[in-house]
Short mmCIF file of C-alpha atoms in Angstrom, two decimals:
data_model
loop_
_atom_site.label_atom_id
_atom_site.label_comp_id
_atom_site.label_asym_id
_atom_site.label_seq_id
_atom_site.Cartn_x
_atom_site.Cartn_y
_atom_site.Cartn_z
CA ALA W 111 129.24 100.49 78.59
CA LEU W 112 131.25 100.12 75.38
CA ASP W 113 134.22 100.12 77.57
CA ALA W 114 133.16 97.25 78.64
CA PRO W 115 134.12 93.97 76.24
CA TRP W 116 137.45 96.01 76.02
CA VAL W 117 138.21 95.69 79.47
CA PRO W 118 139.48 92.35 79.34
CA ILE W 119 142.22 93.82 76.36
CA TYR W 120 143.01 96.67 78.62
CA PHE W 121 144.02 94.29 81.76
CA LEU W 122 146.22 92.23 79.31
CA VAL W 123 147.27 95.34 77.67
CA ALA W 124 148.52 96.02 81.03
CA LEU W 125 149.75 92.96 82.57
CA MET W 126 152.36 92.95 78.63
CA LEU W 127 153.20 96.98 80.80
CA HIS W 128 154.34 95.13 83.98
CA PRO W 129 152.86 92.75 85.94
CA GLY W 130 153.00 95.75 89.22
CA LEU W 131 150.49 98.16 87.17
CA ALA W 132 148.35 95.04 86.11
CA MET W 133 148.30 93.49 89.13
CA ALA W 134 147.64 97.64 91.17
CA MET W 135 143.65 97.66 88.13
CA VAL W 136 143.06 94.10 89.68
CA VAL W 137 142.89 95.46 93.39
CA GLY W 138 140.85 98.79 91.38
CA GLY W 139 137.87 96.34 90.14
CA GLY W 140 138.10 94.20 93.31
CA THR W 141 137.23 96.82 95.45
CA LEU W 142 134.93 98.04 93.31
CA VAL W 143 133.24 95.32 92.06
CA ILE W 144 132.60 95.25 96.12
CA LEU W 145 131.45 98.25 96.09
CA THR W 146 128.79 97.29 93.43
CA TYR W 147 127.61 94.85 95.69
CA MET W 148 127.34 96.51 98.56
CA THR W 149 125.11 98.92 96.13
CA GLU W 150 123.27 95.45 95.32
CA ARG W 151 122.41 94.60 99.04
CA LEU W 152 121.67 98.27 100.44
CA THR W 153 119.19 99.82 97.32
CA ARG W 154 117.27 96.54 96.57
CA GLY W 155 115.00 96.88 99.83
CA PRO W 156 114.81 100.44 99.93
CA LEU W 157 113.70 100.44 95.82
CA ALA W 158 111.77 96.80 96.78
CA ARG W 159 109.83 99.09 98.71
CA ALA W 160 109.58 101.91 96.74
CA ASN W 161 108.03 100.29 93.36
CA GLU W 162 105.13 98.71 95.68
CA ARG W 163 103.95 101.62 97.47
CA ALA W 164 104.54 103.99 94.17
CA SER W 165 102.37 100.87 92.58
CA GLU W 166 99.56 101.41 95.95
CA ALA W 167 99.23 104.52 95.22
CA SER W 168 98.63 104.54 92.16
CA ARG W 169 96.02 102.07 92.67
CA TYR W 170 94.88 103.31 95.09
CA ALA W 171 93.77 106.53 93.64
CA THR W 172 92.15 104.53 90.22
CA LEU W 173 90.31 102.49 92.28
CA ASN W 174 89.07 105.32 94.36
CA MET W 175 88.54 107.03 91.05
CA ARG W 176 85.03 105.01 90.48
CA ALA W 177 83.94 106.16 93.89
CA THR W 178 84.21 110.07 92.71
CA GLU W 179 80.49 110.66 93.26
CA VAL W 180 79.97 109.03 97.45
CA ILE W 181 83.34 110.98 97.66
CA GLU W 182 82.23 113.97 96.66
CA ALA W 183 78.67 114.01 98.48
CA MET W 184 79.97 112.97 101.67
CA GLY W 185 83.02 114.99 101.60
CA MET W 186 85.27 112.49 102.32
CA LEU W 187 88.28 114.24 99.21
CA GLY W 188 90.47 115.29 102.41
CA SER W 189 90.36 111.75 104.60
CA MET W 190 91.14 109.97 100.94
CA THR W 191 93.12 112.37 99.76
CA ALA W 192 95.99 112.19 103.13
CA ARG W 193 95.88 108.63 102.63
CA TRP W 194 96.75 108.44 99.07
CA GLN W 195 99.82 111.42 100.61
CA ALA W 196 100.36 109.34 102.67
CA ARG W 197 101.75 106.43 100.82
CA GLN W 198 103.12 108.62 98.62
CA ASP W 199 105.30 110.42 100.86
CA GLU W 200 106.47 106.59 101.92
CA HIS W 201 107.72 106.35 98.01
CA LEU W 202 109.56 109.04 98.09
CA TYR W 203 111.10 108.24 100.95
CA GLN W 204 112.47 105.01 99.73
CA GLN W 205 113.33 105.87 96.95
CA ALA W 206 115.60 109.03 97.82
CA LEU W 207 116.70 106.68 100.88
CA ALA W 208 117.89 104.50 97.96
CA SER W 209 119.49 107.44 95.85
CA ASP W 210 121.50 108.80 98.58
CA ARG W 211 122.79 105.22 99.40
CA ALA W 212 123.69 105.04 95.74
CA GLY W 213 124.63 108.18 95.29
CA ALA W 214 127.75 108.20 98.48
CA ILE W 215 128.91 104.79 97.02
CA THR W 216 129.70 106.15 94.20
CA ALA W 217 131.20 109.04 95.24
CA VAL W 218 132.92 106.76 97.15
CA SER W 219 133.41 104.69 93.64
CA LYS W 220 135.16 107.85 92.33
CA PHE W 221 137.78 108.38 94.96
CA VAL W 222 138.96 104.80 94.13
CA ARG W 223 138.89 104.80 90.52
CA TYR W 224 141.12 107.67 91.17
CA THR W 225 143.20 106.73 93.27
CA ASN W 226 143.52 103.36 91.53
CA GLN W 227 144.77 105.85 88.25
CA CYS W 228 147.59 108.11 90.51
CA VAL W 229 148.92 104.50 91.92
CA ALA W 230 148.79 103.39 88.33
CA MET W 231 150.59 105.85 86.80
CA GLY W 232 153.50 106.56 89.87
CA PHE W 233 154.29 102.81 89.81
CA GLY W 234 154.70 103.98 86.09
CA ALA W 235 156.55 106.60 87.04
CA PHE W 236 158.46 104.56 89.63
CA LEU W 237 159.57 101.94 87.00
CA ALA W 238 160.52 104.99 84.56
CA VAL W 239 163.39 106.07 87.56
CA GLN W 240 164.14 102.93 87.86
CA GLY W 241 164.81 102.06 83.86
CA ASP W 242 162.41 99.11 84.04
CA VAL W 243 160.07 100.62 81.47
CA SER W 244 160.16 103.81 78.58
CA PRO W 245 159.03 107.22 80.48
CA GLY W 246 155.42 105.98 78.05
CA VAL W 247 154.28 103.70 79.95
CA MET W 248 153.72 105.84 83.05
CA MET W 249 150.32 108.03 81.27
CA ALA W 250 149.56 104.63 79.26
CA ALA W 251 149.46 103.12 83.05
CA SER W 252 146.59 106.11 84.63
CA LEU W 253 145.03 105.44 80.90
CA LEU W 254 144.48 102.16 80.79
CA ALA W 255 143.43 102.32 84.83
CA GLY W 256 140.75 104.98 83.90
CA ARG W 257 139.53 102.55 80.90
CA MET W 258 139.46 99.57 82.97
CA LEU W 259 137.44 100.92 85.44
CA SER W 260 135.43 103.53 84.07
CA PRO W 261 132.85 100.38 83.10
CA ILE W 262 132.67 99.50 87.06
CA GLU W 263 132.16 102.97 88.19
CA LEU W 264 129.10 103.35 85.38
CA LEU W 265 127.10 100.82 86.49
CA ILE W 266 127.21 101.66 90.42
CA SER W 267 126.53 105.27 89.38
CA THR W 268 123.20 103.97 87.51
CA TRP W 269 122.35 100.73 89.90
CA THR W 270 118.78 102.24 91.12
CA GLN W 271 118.12 102.96 87.68
CA TRP W 272 119.34 99.46 87.02
CA GLY W 273 117.28 97.88 90.02
CA SER W 274 113.57 99.65 88.72
CA ALA W 275 113.68 98.92 85.42
CA GLN W 276 114.81 95.27 86.92
CA ASP W 277 111.58 95.52 89.22
CA ALA W 278 109.15 96.81 86.41
CA TRP W 279 110.47 94.46 83.83
CA LYS W 280 108.87 91.07 86.74
CA ARG W 281 105.56 92.96 87.17
CA ILE W 282 105.15 93.44 83.27
CA ASP W 283 106.45 90.16 82.50
CA GLU W 284 104.63 88.64 86.20
CA ALA W 285 101.28 90.33 84.42
CA LEU W 286 102.01 88.99 80.90
CA THR W 287 102.16 85.77 81.49
CA MET W 288 99.44 83.71 81.10
CA PRO W 289 99.73 80.16 83.97
CA GLU W 290 100.43 77.07 81.75
CA ARG W 291 97.93 75.04 81.12
CA PRO W 292 97.11 71.86 80.07
CA TYR W 293 95.17 72.76 77.07
CA SER W 294 94.35 69.38 74.29
CA ASP W 295 95.36 69.03 71.13
CA ILE W 296 92.28 68.14 69.52
CA ALA W 297 89.26 70.71 69.16
CA LEU W 298 87.11 69.66 71.69
CA PRO W 299 82.52 69.56 70.51
CA ALA W 300 80.61 72.03 71.19
CA PRO W 301 80.22 71.28 75.10
CA LYS W 302 75.47 70.51 75.97
CA GLY W 303 76.48 71.90 79.73
CA GLU W 304 76.50 69.17 81.82
CA LEU W 305 78.86 69.97 84.88
CA THR W 306 80.90 68.09 87.06
CA LEU W 307 82.72 69.00 90.41
CA GLU W 308 85.01 67.24 91.93
CA ASN W 309 86.32 67.40 95.60
CA LEU W 310 86.61 71.38 95.03
CA SER W 311 87.80 74.46 96.74
CA GLY W 312 89.72 76.88 95.95
CA GLY W 313 89.44 80.74 97.33
CA PRO W 314 90.51 84.41 96.32
CA PRO W 315 94.52 83.97 94.02
CA HIS W 316 96.91 84.78 96.11
CA ILE W 317 95.15 84.37 99.30
CA GLN W 318 95.64 81.25 100.94
CA VAL W 319 91.66 80.14 101.75
CA SER W 320 89.67 78.04 101.16
CA TYR W 321 85.97 80.05 100.69
CA VAL W 322 84.49 76.76 98.83
CA GLN W 323 85.87 73.25 100.45
CA ASN W 324 85.20 69.52 99.16
CA VAL W 325 82.03 70.55 96.76
CA ASN W 326 80.69 67.58 95.05
CA LEU W 327 78.52 67.03 92.17
CA ARG W 328 76.53 67.03 89.02
CA ILE W 329 74.67 69.08 87.35
CA PRO W 330 72.90 67.41 84.20
CA ALA W 331 72.46 68.77 80.72
CA GLY W 332 69.43 71.53 80.51
CA ALA W 333 68.92 71.54 84.32
CA SER W 334 68.07 75.03 86.34
CA VAL W 335 69.88 75.37 89.78
CA ALA W 336 68.88 77.92 92.07
CA ILE W 337 72.37 78.45 94.76
CA VAL W 338 71.47 79.51 97.73
CA GLY W 339 72.60 80.62 101.71
CA PRO W 340 73.88 82.84 103.84
CA SER W 341 75.48 85.49 102.98
CA ALA W 342 80.02 84.69 102.06
CA SER W 343 78.51 81.31 102.04
CA GLY W 344 81.26 80.49 98.80
CA GLN W 345 78.43 80.99 96.21
CA SER W 346 80.05 83.91 94.20
CA THR W 347 83.70 82.61 94.70
CA LEU W 348 81.75 78.96 93.20
CA LEU W 349 80.62 80.22 90.19
CA ARG W 350 83.44 82.12 89.77
CA MET W 351 86.09 78.61 88.97
CA ILE W 352 83.30 77.01 87.23
CA ALA W 353 83.12 79.92 84.99
CA GLY W 354 87.15 79.64 84.59
CA VAL W 355 88.03 83.49 86.20
CA TRP W 356 89.40 81.28 89.12
CA ARG W 357 91.12 78.59 89.24
CA PRO W 358 90.91 75.97 91.78
CA ARG W 359 93.34 75.24 94.11
CA ASP W 360 92.69 71.53 94.64
CA GLY W 361 89.54 69.80 92.88
CA VAL W 362 88.42 69.48 89.06
CA VAL W 363 85.71 71.45 86.97
CA ARG W 364 84.96 69.44 84.33
CA ILE W 365 81.49 70.52 81.03
CA ASP W 366 80.39 67.12 79.44
CA GLY W 367 83.22 65.29 80.89
CA ALA W 368 86.38 67.54 80.16
CA ASP W 369 89.00 69.15 82.91
CA ILE W 370 87.96 73.04 81.73
CA ARG W 371 91.47 73.91 82.08
CA HIS W 372 91.99 71.46 78.74
CA TRP W 373 90.01 74.06 77.06
CA ARG W 374 91.18 77.67 75.68
CA ARG W 375 88.72 80.27 76.42
CA GLU W 376 88.19 81.87 73.45
CA HIS W 377 87.07 78.00 71.94
CA LEU W 378 84.75 78.39 75.87
CA GLY W 379 84.51 81.37 75.53
CA PRO W 380 81.14 81.70 73.04
CA PHE W 381 80.21 78.67 75.07
CA VAL W 382 79.39 79.98 78.16
CA GLY W 383 77.71 82.99 79.40
CA TYR W 384 78.92 84.89 82.94
CA LEU W 385 77.30 87.85 84.48
CA PRO W 386 79.31 88.36 87.72
CA GLN W 387 78.21 89.53 90.97
CA ASP W 388 79.76 93.23 89.75
CA VAL W 389 78.61 94.69 87.07
CA GLU W 390 81.18 96.44 84.56
CA LEU W 391 80.63 96.80 80.83
CA ILE W 392 83.26 97.88 78.15
CA GLU W 393 83.71 101.08 77.20
CA GLY W 394 81.88 101.24 73.75
CA THR W 395 78.03 100.90 72.36
CA ILE W 396 75.07 98.40 73.92
CA ALA W 397 75.38 96.74 70.34
CA GLU W 398 79.47 95.90 71.34
CA ASN W 399 79.23 95.10 75.01
CA ILE W 400 76.05 93.01 73.61
CA ALA W 401 78.48 91.51 71.32
CA ARG W 402 81.22 90.80 73.55
CA HIS W 403 83.35 93.23 71.63
CA GLY W 404 83.27 90.63 68.64
CA GLU W 405 82.08 90.70 65.65
CA LEU W 406 79.03 93.00 65.31
CA ASP W 407 76.18 89.74 64.35
CA SER W 408 72.57 92.57 64.51
CA GLU W 409 70.25 89.69 63.91
CA LYS W 410 71.90 87.48 67.47
CA ILE W 411 72.58 91.42 69.32
CA VAL W 412 68.51 92.02 69.03
CA GLU W 413 68.12 88.34 69.67
CA ALA W 414 70.46 88.16 72.88
CA ALA W 415 68.47 91.85 74.14
CA LYS W 416 64.74 89.93 73.70
CA ALA W 417 65.95 87.01 75.69
CA ALA W 418 67.04 89.35 78.10
CA GLY W 419 64.17 91.22 77.92
CA VAL W 420 66.28 94.38 77.47
CA HIS W 421 65.17 94.75 73.87
CA GLU W 422 62.15 97.56 74.48
CA MET W 423 64.12 99.44 76.93
CA LEU W 424 67.20 99.98 74.86
CA LEU W 425 65.07 101.24 71.70
CA GLN W 426 63.42 104.46 73.86
CA LEU W 427 67.51 105.60 74.69
CA SER W 428 68.27 107.66 71.81
CA GLU W 429 70.69 106.36 69.82
CA GLY W 430 69.18 102.91 70.81
CA TYR W 431 71.77 100.41 70.83
CA ASN W 432 74.50 102.65 69.57
CA HIS W 433 74.23 104.16 72.77
CA GLN W 434 77.55 104.40 74.30
CA VAL W 435 78.21 103.10 78.20
CA GLY W 436 81.12 105.03 79.13
CA VAL W 437 84.32 103.69 80.94
CA GLY W 438 82.90 100.75 83.44
CA GLY W 439 79.22 101.44 82.09
CA ALA W 440 78.87 104.78 83.98
CA TYR W 441 76.30 106.49 82.01
CA LEU W 442 73.85 103.79 82.49
CA SER W 443 71.83 103.67 85.64
CA GLY W 444 72.44 100.12 87.74
CA GLY W 445 69.74 98.36 86.59
CA GLN W 446 70.43 99.01 82.61
CA ARG W 447 73.41 97.86 83.66
CA GLN W 448 72.41 94.98 84.46
CA ARG W 449 69.65 94.32 81.70
CA VAL W 450 72.43 94.90 79.27
CA ALA W 451 75.70 92.47 81.10
CA LEU W 452 72.33 90.10 81.37
CA ALA W 453 71.77 90.24 76.94
CA ARG W 454 75.66 89.66 77.19
CA ALA W 455 75.46 86.70 78.84
CA LEU W 456 72.68 85.42 77.00
CA TYR W 457 74.20 86.38 73.35
CA GLY W 458 74.73 83.02 70.89
CA ASN W 459 72.45 81.08 72.97
CA PRO W 460 75.59 79.80 75.09
CA PRO W 461 74.61 75.89 76.75
CA LEU W 462 75.88 76.82 80.20
CA LEU W 463 74.89 80.43 81.72
CA ILE W 464 76.46 80.92 84.86
CA LEU W 465 74.62 84.16 86.91
CA ASP W 466 74.65 85.64 90.14
CA GLU W 467 72.74 87.87 91.75
CA PRO W 468 71.43 89.09 88.06
CA ASN W 469 68.34 90.87 89.74
CA ALA W 470 70.42 92.96 92.07
CA ASN W 471 69.76 95.53 91.09
CA LEU W 472 66.59 95.86 89.48
CA ASP W 473 63.03 97.00 89.58
CA GLU W 474 59.81 95.44 89.08
CA ALA W 475 60.26 95.79 85.39
CA GLY W 476 62.89 94.37 85.51
CA GLU W 477 62.15 91.54 87.92
CA ILE W 478 59.80 90.47 85.55
CA ALA W 479 62.25 90.42 82.00
CA LEU W 480 63.99 88.29 84.34
CA ASP W 481 61.61 85.77 85.29
CA GLN W 482 60.39 85.79 81.18
CA ALA W 483 64.26 85.82 80.78
CA LEU W 484 64.81 82.21 83.01
CA GLN W 485 61.65 80.71 81.89
CA GLY W 486 62.50 80.86 78.50
CA LEU W 487 66.13 78.79 79.23
CA ARG W 488 64.21 76.89 80.72
CA LYS W 489 62.82 75.60 77.75
CA ARG W 490 65.36 75.86 75.54
CA GLY W 491 66.76 73.21 78.31
CA GLN W 492 69.67 75.80 78.75
CA THR W 493 72.17 74.67 82.16
CA VAL W 494 71.58 77.61 84.10
CA LEU W 495 73.20 77.90 87.70
CA ILE W 496 71.56 81.27 89.74
CA VAL W 497 72.87 82.98 93.00
CA SER W 498 69.29 84.73 93.84
CA HIS W 499 67.79 84.83 97.39
CA ARG W 500 64.26 86.18 95.90
CA PRO W 501 61.77 84.23 94.52
CA THR W 502 60.53 84.95 92.18
CA ALA W 503 65.08 83.87 90.22
CA ILE W 504 64.55 80.00 92.57
CA ARG W 505 61.07 79.93 91.28
CA ASN W 506 62.07 79.06 88.08
CA CYS W 507 64.91 76.04 88.54
CA ASP W 508 63.85 72.29 88.92
CA LEU W 509 67.67 71.76 91.45
CA MET W 510 68.13 73.86 94.37
CA LEU W 511 71.64 74.16 95.99
CA MET W 512 72.21 75.15 99.67
CA MET W 513 75.45 76.43 101.08
CA GLN W 514 77.13 77.22 103.97
CA SER W 515 80.25 78.20 105.32
CA GLY W 516 81.58 77.35 101.93
CA GLN W 517 79.85 73.19 102.21
CA VAL W 518 77.23 72.68 99.93
CA THR W 519 74.67 70.61 102.93
CA LEU W 520 71.75 69.87 100.50
CA TYR W 521 71.49 69.37 96.78
CA GLY W 522 68.71 67.90 94.46
CA PRO W 523 65.11 68.92 93.81
CA ARG W 524 64.00 72.63 94.70
CA ASP W 525 60.85 71.24 96.17
CA GLN W 526 62.37 68.46 98.00
CA VAL W 527 65.10 70.52 99.32
CA LEU W 528 62.45 73.06 100.45
CA ALA W 529 60.14 71.13 102.11
CA VAL W 530 63.85 69.96 104.14
CA LEU W 531 64.17 73.02 105.50
CA ALA W 532 61.04 74.21 106.20
CA LYS W 533 60.57 70.70 108.19
CA ALA W 534 64.49 72.11 110.01
CA ALA W 535 62.88 74.73 110.36
CA GLN W 536 59.62 74.29 112.19
CA SER W 537 61.84 71.34 114.45
CA VAL W 538 63.56 74.26 115.86
CA GLY W 539 60.50 76.15 116.42
CA GLN W 540 60.34 78.56 113.57
CA PRO W 541 56.86 79.01 111.87
CA GLY W 542 58.36 78.17 108.66
CA ALA W 543 61.07 78.60 106.12
CA ALA W 544 60.52 81.55 105.24
CA ALA W 545 63.60 82.45 103.55
CA PRO W 546 66.63 79.74 102.29
CA ALA W 547 69.01 81.43 104.21
CA ALA W 548 66.98 80.22 107.31
CA GLY W 549 66.62 77.31 106.13
CA ALA W 550 69.91 77.20 106.52
CA GLN W 551 71.19 78.69 109.30
CA ALA W 552 68.83 76.50 110.68
CA ALA W 553 69.96 72.94 109.98
CA GLN W 554 72.35 71.72 112.20
CA LYS W 555 74.58 69.50 110.78
CA PRO W 556 76.39 69.98 106.79
CA LYS W 557 74.79 67.24 104.55
CA PRO W 558 77.02 65.62 101.47
CA ALA W 559 76.26 66.83 98.26
CA ALA W 560 73.27 63.61 96.62
CA PRO W 561 73.04 63.05 92.46
CA ALA W 562 71.15 65.25 90.72
CA GLY W 563 67.60 63.80 90.93
CA GLU W 564 68.68 62.81 94.68
CA PRO W 565 68.00 65.36 97.70
CA ASN W 566 70.34 64.30 100.57
CA ARG W 567 68.18 62.89 103.86
CA ALA W 568 69.32 65.86 105.61
CA GLY W 569 67.39 66.44 108.73
CA PRO W 570 67.27 68.69 112.16
#
């Protein structure tokens, strides 16, 4: 590598000795450049596939470590190991293929370099015999040829490592490079919680499928909205886009009239409480998790725990708020994780609460605590969006939003929406709308969402 900057100088010295020597070195160098190009073409594909399979194997093993209890209890270790081994074997095969090809070309490049040195020495000897140059030129020609071609040969021999380094750098760059957002240079005022969705469509990143399509609605500040519908209707996707977890493919999410993309996440985050469907806590103490791993404010932590109805439960633990949760909350039960995560969402009394199935893992005591928490949020005038299929959560909401197949079919005051669903269920011979999901399936045609406070005049 240190010889590479000297290659032009070696060429000029050879040219000064005799143009024929310089031409011989150019031919040898050109041959090695062609071999370098061949190395790139022949190893790039296998190296890319090898790195991809290595990442898949590592990701597969990491993700399955979270399900060790299930794997052990049901004897799945053998099949899981076989799946991991298949990915690992493909990685090793592609890596070996790239190495073999690079090794073969490296051997050819060594042959070319040694041959070029011999040609240069022979040509120098011929010139010396003819009396055109001094005998010392013969040795100088061989030395110059070796020095000039060795950097190119070294590049060929290390090409596989260079290619792997390039791929690794690209992966690191993609992981660390945040997408550009049109942040406002002006600090926006604290939001009150009014939400406006304009032609909102989107789905998971890197998948060209929109699980939510053309959602238009307005949610006034301080409203409590129950989002219901059949499974896989796009409720969780909608909440993720409102929370800023997923970026919409089309449309805009506005908070107090400002595009959510204009907010810096570190500025907007304290004003948003988010409880995802799959709850995971961050390794640390319960207090650290409730405080969102920021500054530990005991008053705010206890206030959030009481608002979530988890304070008394935490006092029963041997270490109380200093109890370690483990990786992902492994040291807590599912219900405990859910309630601690709810306290984390309520920390700091954010004006906007986004709750996705907050009662999924709760027992009767947890349900009562959640019911009281929702009543408190309603009294304090915080905007609440909650996805749930249980009546205990729905009865604490002012508005109701029905989704089906990624679209909003009904939206308005809760009682009026339930009346429309009951009427739709009765019209098809059902005894009543026992659950919102049943009413959604009974509705014949999706209707556009009405403004808040004005339910759709939808019918069967």
